[in-house]
Amino acid sequence: AQKVTQAQTEISVVEKEDVTLDCVYETRDTTYYLFWYKQPPSGELVFLIRRNSFDEQNEISGRYSWNFQKSTSSFNFTITASQVVDSAVYFCALSEDLYNQGGKLIFGQGTELSVKP
Amino acid sequence: DSGVTQTPKHLITATGQRVTLRCSPRSGDLSVYWYQQSLDQGLQFLIQYYNGEERAKGNILERFSAQQFPDLHSELNLSSLELGDSALYFCASSPRSMGSAEQYFGPGTRLTVT
C-alpha cells in the first residue's frame, strides 16, 4: 500500500538556521512521483517541487533543496538560512503511475515549521 | 495565484442540509481533483474527474457526489451533512489524468456544519 510518513509534527527554529524536513514513502510501484507542498497560515496549498522515481538528482532552488534517495525511500527538504516567511505547514505527497489510480496524491501528515525572528 | 478558483470561500450550514462547492480549473487543465482536509484525517483524496468522466475515487462518502461539466468546471455535492463533515475542501487541477503532473490547488472552501 502507498503511504507517506512525515515523522516530525512540529519544528521550531530561529531565523537563519538551516532546517530539514523529513519524508519517507512506501510504494510497490516502480514509477512514481514525489511532491512537496507548502501551506502558509492563509491556508492555500502551494506547489514547490515534483520529482519522478527515475531521477535521483538532487535539486536546488534558491534557499530550498531536495534530497531524493530511493535506497532509503526518502525525499527530504532542506531550507537554508530560514526566514520568518518560511513558517508554514509543509506536506510531502506521493502519486503513482497506475491507470486505475488516476493522479491522486497521497499526503503525509505534514510538518509545521515555525521560524522565529 | 494558482489559477484555480473555488466558491464559496466559507460556508456555514446546519446538520442534515445539502451544499454544493464549485471549482474552476486552470485554463487548459482537464483533470479536477477534490480533497478534504480535517484535523483528524489530514489531507485526503476524494475523487478525480478527467475531461468530464470520473477517473479515480478515494475515501468519498456515499452522501457526497461530484461531477465535471462540459466547460470543465466541477461541483462537489455534500448532502445529509454531519458535524464531522466540517473541513477545508480543496479542488486541484492538472493537465493530465495520471500521476506525472503537478496539481495546482484552489484556495479551498471552509465548511462548518453546526
Coordinates of N, CA and C in Angstrom, one line a residue:
Chain A
A1 N 0.8 -1.2 0.0 CA 0.0 0.0 0.0 C 0.9 1.2 0.0
Q2 N 0.3 2.3 -0.5 CA 1.1 3.6 -0.6 C 0.9 4.3 0.7
K3 N 2.0 4.9 1.1 CA 2.0 5.6 2.4 C 3.1 6.7 2.4
V4 N 2.8 7.8 3.0 CA 3.8 8.9 3.2 C 3.9 9.2 4.7
T5 N 5.1 9.2 5.2 CA 5.3 9.5 6.6 C 6.2 10.7 6.8
Q6 N 5.6 11.6 7.5 CA 6.4 12.8 8.0 C 6.5 12.7 9.5
A7 N 7.5 12.2 10.0 CA 7.6 11.9 11.4 C 7.7 13.2 12.3
Q8 N 8.2 14.3 11.7 CA 8.3 15.5 12.5 C 6.9 16.2 12.4
T9 N 6.3 16.3 13.5 CA 5.0 17.0 13.6 C 5.2 18.5 13.6
E10 N 6.1 19.0 14.4 CA 6.4 20.4 14.6 C 7.9 20.6 14.7
I11 N 8.4 21.7 14.0 CA 9.8 22.1 14.2 C 9.8 23.6 14.4
S12 N 10.6 24.0 15.4 CA 10.8 25.4 15.6 C 12.3 25.7 15.5
V13 N 12.6 26.8 14.7 CA 13.9 27.2 14.6 C 14.0 28.7 14.7
V14 N 15.2 29.2 14.8 CA 15.4 30.7 14.8 C 15.8 31.1 13.4
E15 N 15.4 32.2 13.0 CA 15.8 32.8 11.7 C 17.3 32.6 11.4
K16 N 17.5 32.2 10.2 CA 18.9 32.0 9.6 C 19.4 30.6 9.9
E17 N 18.7 29.8 10.7 CA 19.1 28.4 10.9 C 18.7 27.6 9.6
D18 N 19.5 26.6 9.4 CA 19.1 25.6 8.3 C 18.1 24.6 9.0
V19 N 17.2 24.1 8.2 CA 16.2 23.1 8.7 C 15.9 22.1 7.7
T20 N 15.8 20.8 8.1 CA 15.5 19.7 7.1 C 14.2 19.1 7.6
L21 N 13.3 18.9 6.6 CA 12.0 18.3 6.8 C 12.1 16.9 6.2
D22 N 11.8 15.9 7.0 CA 11.9 14.5 6.6 C 10.7 14.0 5.9
C23 N 10.8 13.1 4.9 CA 9.7 12.5 4.3 C 10.1 11.1 3.9
V24 N 9.4 10.1 4.3 CA 9.6 8.7 4.0 C 8.4 8.1 3.3
Y25 N 8.5 7.4 2.2 CA 7.4 6.9 1.5 C 7.4 5.4 1.3
E26 N 6.3 4.9 1.0 CA 6.1 3.4 0.7 C 5.3 3.3 -0.6
T27 N 5.8 2.5 -1.5 CA 5.0 2.2 -2.7 C 5.6 0.9 -3.3
R28 N 4.7 0.2 -4.0 CA 5.1 -1.0 -4.7 C 5.4 -0.7 -6.2
D29 N 5.0 0.5 -6.6 CA 5.1 0.8 -8.0 C 6.6 1.2 -8.3
T30 N 7.0 0.9 -9.5 CA 8.4 1.3 -9.9 C 8.4 2.7 -10.5
T31 N 7.3 3.2 -11.0 CA 7.2 4.6 -11.5 C 6.3 5.3 -10.6
Y32 N 6.8 6.4 -10.0 CA 6.0 7.2 -9.1 C 6.6 8.6 -9.0
Y33 N 5.8 9.5 -8.4 CA 6.2 10.9 -8.4 C 6.1 11.4 -6.9
L34 N 7.0 12.2 -6.6 CA 7.0 12.8 -5.2 C 6.9 14.3 -5.3
F35 N 6.2 14.8 -4.3 CA 5.9 16.3 -4.3 C 6.1 16.9 -2.9
W36 N 6.4 18.2 -2.9 CA 6.3 18.9 -1.7 C 5.4 20.1 -1.9
Y37 N 4.5 20.3 -0.9 CA 3.6 21.5 -1.0 C 3.8 22.3 0.3
K38 N 3.5 23.6 0.2 CA 3.6 24.5 1.4 C 2.2 25.0 1.7
Q39 N 1.8 25.0 2.9 CA 0.5 25.6 3.3 C 0.8 26.7 4.4
P40 N 0.9 27.9 3.9 CA 1.1 29.0 4.8 C -0.2 29.3 5.7
P41 N -0.1 30.1 6.7 CA -1.2 30.4 7.6 C -2.5 30.8 6.8
S42 N -2.3 31.4 5.7 CA -3.5 31.8 4.9 C -4.3 30.6 4.4
G43 N -3.7 29.4 4.4 CA -4.5 28.2 4.1 C -4.3 27.6 2.7
E44 N -3.9 28.3 1.7 CA -3.8 27.7 0.4 C -2.6 26.7 0.3
L45 N -2.7 25.8 -0.6 CA -1.6 24.8 -0.8 C -0.8 25.2 -2.0
V46 N 0.5 25.4 -1.8 CA 1.4 25.9 -2.8 C 2.3 24.8 -3.3
F47 N 2.3 24.6 -4.6 CA 3.2 23.6 -5.1 C 4.7 24.0 -5.1
L48 N 5.6 23.2 -4.6 CA 7.0 23.5 -4.5 C 7.8 22.7 -5.5
I49 N 7.7 21.4 -5.6 CA 8.5 20.6 -6.4 C 7.9 19.3 -6.7
R50 N 8.2 18.7 -7.9 CA 7.9 17.3 -8.3 C 9.1 16.6 -8.7
R51 N 9.3 15.4 -8.3 CA 10.4 14.5 -8.7 C 9.8 13.2 -9.2
N52 N 10.4 12.6 -10.3 CA 9.9 11.3 -10.7 C 10.9 10.3 -10.2
S53 N 10.5 9.0 -10.1 CA 11.2 8.0 -9.4 C 12.5 7.6 -10.2
F54 N 12.7 8.1 -11.4 CA 13.8 7.7 -12.2 C 14.9 8.8 -12.1
D55 N 14.6 9.9 -11.4 CA 15.5 11.0 -11.4 C 15.9 11.2 -9.9
E56 N 17.1 10.7 -9.5 CA 17.5 10.9 -8.2 C 18.5 12.1 -8.0
Q57 N 18.6 12.8 -9.0 CA 19.5 14.0 -8.9 C 18.9 15.0 -7.9
N58 N 19.7 15.5 -7.0 CA 19.2 16.5 -6.0 C 18.9 17.8 -6.7
E59 N 18.0 18.5 -6.1 CA 17.6 19.8 -6.8 C 17.7 20.9 -5.8
I60 N 18.1 22.1 -6.3 CA 18.3 23.3 -5.5 C 17.5 24.4 -6.2
S61 N 16.7 25.1 -5.4 CA 16.1 26.3 -5.9 C 16.2 27.4 -4.9
G62 N 17.1 28.3 -5.1 CA 17.3 29.3 -4.1 C 17.7 28.8 -2.8
R63 N 17.0 29.1 -1.7 CA 17.3 28.6 -0.4 C 16.7 27.2 -0.1
Y64 N 16.0 26.6 -1.1 CA 15.4 25.3 -1.0 C 16.2 24.3 -1.7
S65 N 16.3 23.1 -1.1 CA 17.0 22.0 -1.7 C 16.2 20.7 -1.3
W66 N 16.3 19.7 -2.2 CA 15.6 18.5 -2.0 C 16.6 17.3 -2.3
N67 N 16.6 16.3 -1.4 CA 17.4 15.2 -1.4 C 16.6 13.9 -1.6
F68 N 16.6 13.3 -2.8 CA 15.8 12.1 -3.1 C 16.7 10.9 -3.0
Q69 N 16.4 9.9 -2.2 CA 17.2 8.7 -2.1 C 16.3 7.5 -2.1
K70 N 16.3 6.8 -3.3 CA 15.5 5.6 -3.4 C 15.9 4.5 -2.5
S71 N 17.1 4.4 -2.2 CA 17.6 3.3 -1.3 C 17.0 3.4 0.1
T72 N 16.7 4.6 0.5 CA 16.0 4.7 1.9 C 14.6 5.2 1.7
S73 N 14.1 5.3 0.5 CA 12.7 5.7 0.3 C 12.4 7.1 1.0
S74 N 13.3 8.0 0.8 CA 13.2 9.3 1.4 C 13.3 10.4 0.4
F75 N 12.6 11.5 0.7 CA 12.6 12.7 -0.1 C 12.6 13.9 0.8
N76 N 13.8 14.2 1.3 CA 13.9 15.3 2.3 C 14.0 16.7 1.7
F77 N 13.6 17.6 2.5 CA 13.5 19.0 2.1 C 14.3 19.9 3.0
T78 N 15.2 20.6 2.5 CA 16.1 21.5 3.4 C 15.9 22.9 3.0
I79 N 15.7 23.7 4.0 CA 15.6 25.2 3.8 C 16.8 25.8 4.5
T80 N 17.6 26.5 3.7 CA 18.9 27.1 4.2 C 18.6 28.5 4.6
A81 N 19.2 28.9 5.7 CA 19.0 30.3 6.2 C 17.6 30.7 6.2
S82 N 16.8 29.9 7.1 CA 15.4 30.1 7.2 C 15.0 31.5 7.5
Q83 N 13.8 31.9 7.0 CA 13.2 33.2 7.3 C 11.8 33.0 7.9
V84 N 11.4 34.1 8.5 CA 10.0 34.1 9.1 C 9.0 33.7 8.1
V85 N 9.1 34.1 6.9 CA 8.1 33.8 5.8 C 8.0 32.4 5.5
D86 N 9.0 31.6 5.9 CA 9.0 30.1 5.7 C 8.1 29.4 6.6
S87 N 7.6 30.1 7.7 CA 6.7 29.5 8.6 C 5.4 29.0 7.9
A88 N 5.2 27.7 8.0 CA 4.0 27.1 7.3 C 4.0 25.7 7.7
V89 N 3.0 25.0 7.1 CA 2.9 23.5 7.2 C 3.4 23.0 5.9
Y90 N 4.3 22.1 5.9 CA 4.8 21.5 4.7 C 4.4 20.1 4.5
F91 N 3.9 19.8 3.3 CA 3.4 18.4 3.1 C 4.2 17.8 2.0
C92 N 4.5 16.5 2.2 CA 5.1 15.6 1.2 C 4.0 14.8 0.7
A93 N 4.1 14.5 -0.6 CA 3.0 13.7 -1.2 C 3.6 12.7 -2.3
L94 N 2.8 11.7 -2.5 CA 3.2 10.6 -3.5 C 2.1 10.4 -4.5
S95 N 2.5 10.2 -5.7 CA 1.5 9.9 -6.7 C 2.0 8.7 -7.5
E96 N 1.2 7.7 -7.8 CA 1.7 6.6 -8.6 C 1.3 6.7 -10.0
D97 N 1.8 5.8 -10.9 CA 1.6 5.9 -12.3 C 0.7 4.8 -12.8
L98 N -0.3 4.5 -12.0 CA -1.2 3.4 -12.4 C -2.5 3.9 -13.0
Y99 N -2.9 3.3 -14.1 CA -4.1 3.9 -14.8 C -5.3 3.9 -13.9
N100 N -5.5 2.9 -13.0 CA -6.7 2.9 -12.2 C -6.6 3.8 -11.0
Q101 N -5.5 4.4 -10.8 CA -5.3 5.3 -9.6 C -5.4 6.7 -10.0
G102 N -5.6 7.0 -11.3 CA -5.6 8.4 -11.7 C -4.4 9.1 -11.3
G103 N -4.5 10.3 -10.9 CA -3.3 11.1 -10.4 C -3.4 11.5 -9.0
K104 N -4.1 10.7 -8.2 CA -4.4 11.1 -6.8 C -3.1 11.3 -6.0
L105 N -3.1 12.3 -5.2 CA -1.9 12.5 -4.3 C -2.2 11.9 -2.9
I106 N -1.2 11.2 -2.4 CA -1.3 10.6 -1.0 C -0.4 11.5 -0.2
F107 N -0.9 12.2 0.8 CA -0.2 13.1 1.5 C 0.3 12.6 2.9
G108 N 1.4 13.1 3.3 CA 1.9 12.8 4.7 C 1.0 13.7 5.6
Q109 N 1.3 13.6 6.9 CA 0.5 14.3 7.9 C 1.0 15.8 8.0
G110 N 2.1 16.1 7.4 CA 2.5 17.5 7.4 C 3.5 17.8 8.6
T111 N 4.4 18.7 8.3 CA 5.3 19.2 9.4 C 5.1 20.7 9.5
E112 N 4.7 21.1 10.7 CA 4.5 22.6 10.9 C 5.9 23.2 11.3
L113 N 6.3 24.1 10.5 CA 7.6 24.8 10.7 C 7.3 26.2 11.2
S114 N 7.9 26.5 12.3 CA 7.8 27.8 12.9 C 9.2 28.4 12.9
V115 N 9.4 29.6 12.2 CA 10.7 30.3 12.2 C 10.5 31.5 13.0
K116 N 11.3 31.6 14.1 CA 11.2 32.8 15.0 C 12.2 33.8 14.7
P117 N 11.9 35.1 14.8 CA 12.9 36.1 14.5 C 14.0 36.2 15.6
Chain B
D1 N -1.1 33.1 -7.0 CA -2.4 32.7 -7.6 C -2.2 31.5 -8.5
S2 N -2.9 30.4 -8.1 CA -2.7 29.1 -8.8 C -3.5 29.1 -10.1
G3 N -4.5 29.9 -10.2 CA -5.3 29.9 -11.4 C -6.6 29.0 -11.2
V4 N -6.6 28.3 -10.1 CA -7.8 27.5 -9.8 C -8.7 28.3 -8.8
T5 N -10.0 28.4 -9.2 CA -10.9 29.2 -8.3 C -11.9 28.3 -7.7
Q6 N -12.3 28.6 -6.4 CA -13.3 27.9 -5.7 C -14.2 28.8 -5.1
T7 N -15.5 28.5 -5.1 CA -16.5 29.3 -4.4 C -17.5 28.3 -3.7
P8 N -18.1 28.7 -2.6 CA -17.7 29.9 -1.9 C -16.4 29.7 -1.0
K9 N -15.9 30.7 -0.4 CA -14.7 30.6 0.4 C -15.1 30.0 1.8
H10 N -16.2 30.5 2.3 CA -16.7 29.9 3.6 C -18.2 29.5 3.4
L11 N -18.5 28.5 4.2 CA -19.9 28.0 4.1 C -20.3 27.5 5.5
I12 N -21.3 28.1 6.1 CA -21.8 27.6 7.4 C -23.2 27.1 7.2
T13 N -23.4 25.9 7.6 CA -24.8 25.3 7.4 C -25.1 24.4 8.6
A14 N -26.3 23.9 8.6 CA -26.7 23.0 9.7 C -26.7 21.5 9.4
T15 N -26.7 20.7 10.4 CA -26.7 19.3 10.1 C -27.9 18.9 9.3
G16 N -27.8 17.9 8.4 CA -28.9 17.5 7.6 C -29.1 18.2 6.3
Q17 N -28.4 19.3 6.2 CA -28.5 20.1 5.0 C -27.6 19.6 3.8
R18 N -27.8 20.2 2.7 CA -27.1 19.9 1.5 C -26.4 21.1 0.9
V19 N -25.1 21.0 0.5 CA -24.4 22.1 0.0 C -23.7 21.7 -1.3
T20 N -23.4 22.7 -2.1 CA -22.6 22.5 -3.4 C -21.4 23.4 -3.4
L21 N -20.2 22.8 -3.6 CA -19.0 23.5 -3.7 C -18.6 23.5 -5.2
R22 N -18.1 24.7 -5.6 CA -17.8 24.8 -7.0 C -16.3 25.1 -7.3
C23 N -15.8 24.6 -8.4 CA -14.4 24.7 -8.7 C -14.2 24.9 -10.2
S24 N -13.4 25.9 -10.5 CA -13.0 26.1 -11.9 C -11.5 25.8 -12.1
P25 N -11.1 24.9 -12.9 CA -9.7 24.6 -13.1 C -8.9 25.6 -13.8
R26 N -7.6 25.5 -13.8 CA -6.7 26.4 -14.6 C -7.0 26.2 -16.0
S27 N -6.8 27.2 -16.8 CA -7.1 27.2 -18.2 C -6.3 26.1 -18.9
G28 N -6.9 25.2 -19.6 CA -6.2 24.1 -20.3 C -6.1 22.8 -19.5
D29 N -6.4 22.8 -18.2 CA -6.3 21.6 -17.4 C -7.6 20.8 -17.6
L30 N -7.4 19.5 -17.8 CA -8.6 18.6 -18.0 C -9.0 17.8 -16.7
S31 N -8.0 17.7 -15.8 CA -8.3 16.9 -14.6 C -8.6 17.8 -13.4
V32 N -9.7 17.4 -12.7 CA -10.0 18.1 -11.5 C -10.1 17.1 -10.3
Y33 N -9.5 17.5 -9.2 CA -9.4 16.6 -8.0 C -10.1 17.3 -6.9
W34 N -10.7 16.5 -6.0 CA -11.2 17.1 -4.8 C -10.6 16.4 -3.6
Y35 N -10.2 17.2 -2.6 CA -9.5 16.7 -1.4 C -10.3 17.4 -0.2
Q36 N -10.2 16.6 0.9 CA -10.8 17.1 2.2 C -9.6 17.2 3.2
Q37 N -9.5 18.3 3.9 CA -8.5 18.5 4.9 C -9.2 18.7 6.3
S38 N -9.0 17.8 7.2 CA -9.6 17.9 8.5 C -8.5 17.6 9.5
L39 N -8.7 18.0 10.8 CA -7.6 17.8 11.8 C -7.4 16.4 12.1
D40 N -8.4 15.5 12.1 CA -8.2 14.1 12.4 C -7.7 13.3 11.2
Q41 N -8.2 13.6 10.0 CA -7.9 12.8 8.9 C -6.7 13.3 8.0
G42 N -6.4 14.6 8.2 CA -5.3 15.2 7.4 C -5.9 15.5 6.0
L43 N -5.0 15.4 5.0 CA -5.4 15.7 3.6 C -5.8 14.4 2.9
Q44 N -7.0 14.3 2.5 CA -7.4 13.0 1.9 C -8.1 13.2 0.5
F45 N -7.7 12.4 -0.4 CA -8.2 12.5 -1.8 C -9.7 11.9 -1.7
L46 N -10.5 12.7 -2.4 CA -11.9 12.2 -2.5 C -12.3 11.6 -3.9
I47 N -12.0 12.4 -4.9 CA -12.5 12.0 -6.2 C -11.7 12.8 -7.3
Q48 N -11.6 12.2 -8.5 CA -10.9 12.8 -9.6 C -11.8 12.7 -10.9
Y49 N -11.9 13.8 -11.6 CA -12.6 13.8 -12.9 C -11.6 14.2 -14.0
Y50 N -11.7 13.6 -15.1 CA -10.8 13.9 -16.3 C -11.7 14.1 -17.5
N51 N -11.7 15.3 -18.0 CA -12.5 15.6 -19.2 C -13.9 15.1 -19.1
G52 N -14.5 15.3 -18.0 CA -15.9 15.1 -17.8 C -16.3 13.7 -17.3
E53 N -15.3 12.8 -17.1 CA -15.6 11.5 -16.7 C -14.9 11.2 -15.3
E54 N -15.5 10.4 -14.5 CA -14.9 10.1 -13.2 C -13.7 9.2 -13.5
R55 N -12.6 9.5 -12.9 CA -11.3 8.8 -13.2 C -10.8 8.0 -12.0
A56 N -11.0 8.5 -10.8 CA -10.5 7.7 -9.7 C -11.3 8.2 -8.5
K57 N -11.5 7.2 -7.5 CA -12.3 7.5 -6.4 C -11.5 7.2 -5.1
G58 N -11.6 8.0 -4.1 CA -10.9 7.7 -2.9 C -11.9 7.5 -1.8
N59 N -11.6 8.1 -0.6 CA -12.4 7.8 0.5 C -13.6 8.8 0.5
I60 N -14.4 8.7 -0.5 CA -15.6 9.6 -0.6 C -16.8 8.9 -0.1
L61 N -17.5 9.6 0.8 CA -18.7 9.0 1.4 C -19.8 9.0 0.4
E62 N -20.8 8.0 0.6 CA -21.9 7.9 -0.3 C -22.8 9.2 -0.3
R63 N -22.7 9.9 0.7 CA -23.5 11.2 0.8 C -22.9 12.3 0.0
F64 N -21.7 12.0 -0.5 CA -21.0 13.0 -1.3 C -21.0 12.6 -2.8
S65 N -21.1 13.5 -3.7 CA -21.1 13.2 -5.1 C -20.4 14.4 -5.8
A66 N -19.9 14.1 -7.0 CA -19.3 15.2 -7.8 C -19.6 15.0 -9.2
Q67 N -19.4 16.0 -10.0 CA -19.4 15.9 -11.4 C -18.6 17.0 -12.1
Q68 N -18.2 16.8 -13.3 CA -17.4 17.8 -14.1 C -18.2 18.1 -15.3
F69 N -18.4 19.3 -15.6 CA -19.3 19.8 -16.7 C -18.5 20.0 -18.0
P70 N -19.2 20.1 -19.1 CA -18.5 20.3 -20.4 C -17.5 21.5 -20.4
D71 N -17.8 22.5 -19.6 CA -16.8 23.6 -19.6 C -15.7 23.3 -18.6
L72 N -15.6 22.1 -18.1 CA -14.6 21.6 -17.2 C -14.7 22.0 -15.8
H73 N -15.6 22.9 -15.4 CA -15.7 23.2 -14.0 C -16.3 22.0 -13.3
S74 N -16.1 22.0 -12.0 CA -16.6 20.8 -11.3 C -17.4 21.3 -10.0
E75 N -18.3 20.4 -9.6 CA -19.1 20.7 -8.4 C -19.0 19.5 -7.5
L76 N -18.8 19.7 -6.2 CA -18.9 18.7 -5.2 C -20.1 18.9 -4.3
N77 N -21.0 17.9 -4.3 CA -22.2 18.0 -3.6 C -22.1 17.2 -2.3
L78 N -22.5 17.8 -1.2 CA -22.4 17.2 0.1 C -23.8 17.2 0.7
S79 N -24.4 16.0 1.0 CA -25.7 16.0 1.5 C -25.8 15.3 2.9
S80 N -27.0 15.5 3.5 CA -27.2 15.0 4.9 C -26.0 15.2 5.8
L81 N -25.6 16.5 5.8 CA -24.4 16.9 6.4 C -24.4 16.6 7.9
E82 N -23.2 16.1 8.4 CA -23.0 15.8 9.8 C -21.9 16.7 10.3
L83 N -21.8 16.8 11.7 CA -20.8 17.7 12.3 C -19.4 17.3 11.8
G84 N -19.2 16.0 11.6 CA -17.8 15.5 11.2 C -17.5 15.9 9.8
D85 N -18.4 16.5 9.0 CA -18.1 16.9 7.6 C -17.4 18.3 7.6
S86 N -17.4 18.9 8.8 CA -16.7 20.2 8.8 C -15.3 20.0 8.5
A87 N -14.8 20.8 7.5 CA -13.4 20.6 7.0 C -13.2 21.7 6.0
L88 N -11.9 21.7 5.5 CA -11.5 22.5 4.4 C -11.5 21.6 3.1
Y89 N -12.2 22.0 2.1 CA -12.3 21.2 0.9 C -11.6 21.9 -0.2
F90 N -10.6 21.2 -0.7 CA -9.8 21.8 -1.8 C -10.1 21.1 -3.1
C91 N -10.0 21.9 -4.1 CA -10.1 21.5 -5.5 C -8.7 21.7 -6.1
A92 N -8.2 20.8 -6.9 CA -6.9 21.0 -7.6 C -7.1 20.6 -9.1
S93 N -6.3 21.1 -9.9 CA -6.4 20.7 -11.3 C -5.0 20.4 -11.9
S94 N -5.0 19.6 -12.9 CA -3.7 19.3 -13.6 C -4.0 19.0 -15.1
P95 N -3.1 19.1 -16.0 CA -3.3 18.9 -17.4 C -3.6 17.5 -17.8
R96 N -3.1 16.5 -17.0 CA -3.2 15.1 -17.4 C -4.0 14.3 -16.4
S97 N -4.2 13.1 -16.7 CA -5.1 12.2 -15.9 C -4.3 11.4 -14.9
M98 N -3.0 11.3 -15.1 CA -2.2 10.4 -14.2 C -1.3 11.1 -13.4
G99 N -0.4 10.4 -12.6 CA 0.3 11.0 -11.6 C 1.5 11.8 -11.9
S100 N 1.8 12.0 -13.2 CA 3.0 12.6 -13.6 C 3.0 14.1 -13.5
A101 N 1.8 14.7 -13.4 CA 1.7 16.2 -13.5 C 1.4 16.7 -12.1
E102 N 2.0 17.9 -11.8 CA 1.8 18.5 -10.6 C 0.3 19.0 -10.6
Q103 N -0.2 19.1 -9.4 CA -1.6 19.6 -9.2 C -1.5 21.0 -8.6
Y104 N -2.3 21.9 -9.1 CA -2.4 23.2 -8.6 C -3.7 23.4 -7.8
F105 N -3.6 23.8 -6.6 CA -4.8 23.9 -5.7 C -5.4 25.2 -5.7
G106 N -6.7 25.2 -5.5 CA -7.5 26.4 -5.3 C -7.4 26.8 -3.8
P107 N -8.0 27.9 -3.5 CA -7.9 28.5 -2.1 C -8.7 27.7 -1.1
G108 N -9.5 26.8 -1.5 CA -10.3 26.0 -0.6 C -11.6 26.6 -0.2
T109 N -12.6 25.7 0.2 CA -13.8 26.2 0.8 C -13.9 25.6 2.2
R110 N -14.0 26.5 3.2 CA -14.1 26.1 4.6 C -15.6 25.8 4.9
L111 N -15.9 24.6 5.2 CA -17.3 24.2 5.5 C -17.4 24.0 7.0
T112 N -18.3 24.7 7.6 CA -18.6 24.5 9.0 C -20.1 24.0 9.1
V113 N -20.2 22.8 9.8 CA -21.6 22.3 10.0 C -21.9 22.4 11.5
T114 N -23.0 23.1 11.7 CA -23.4 23.3 13.1 C -24.6 22.6 13.6

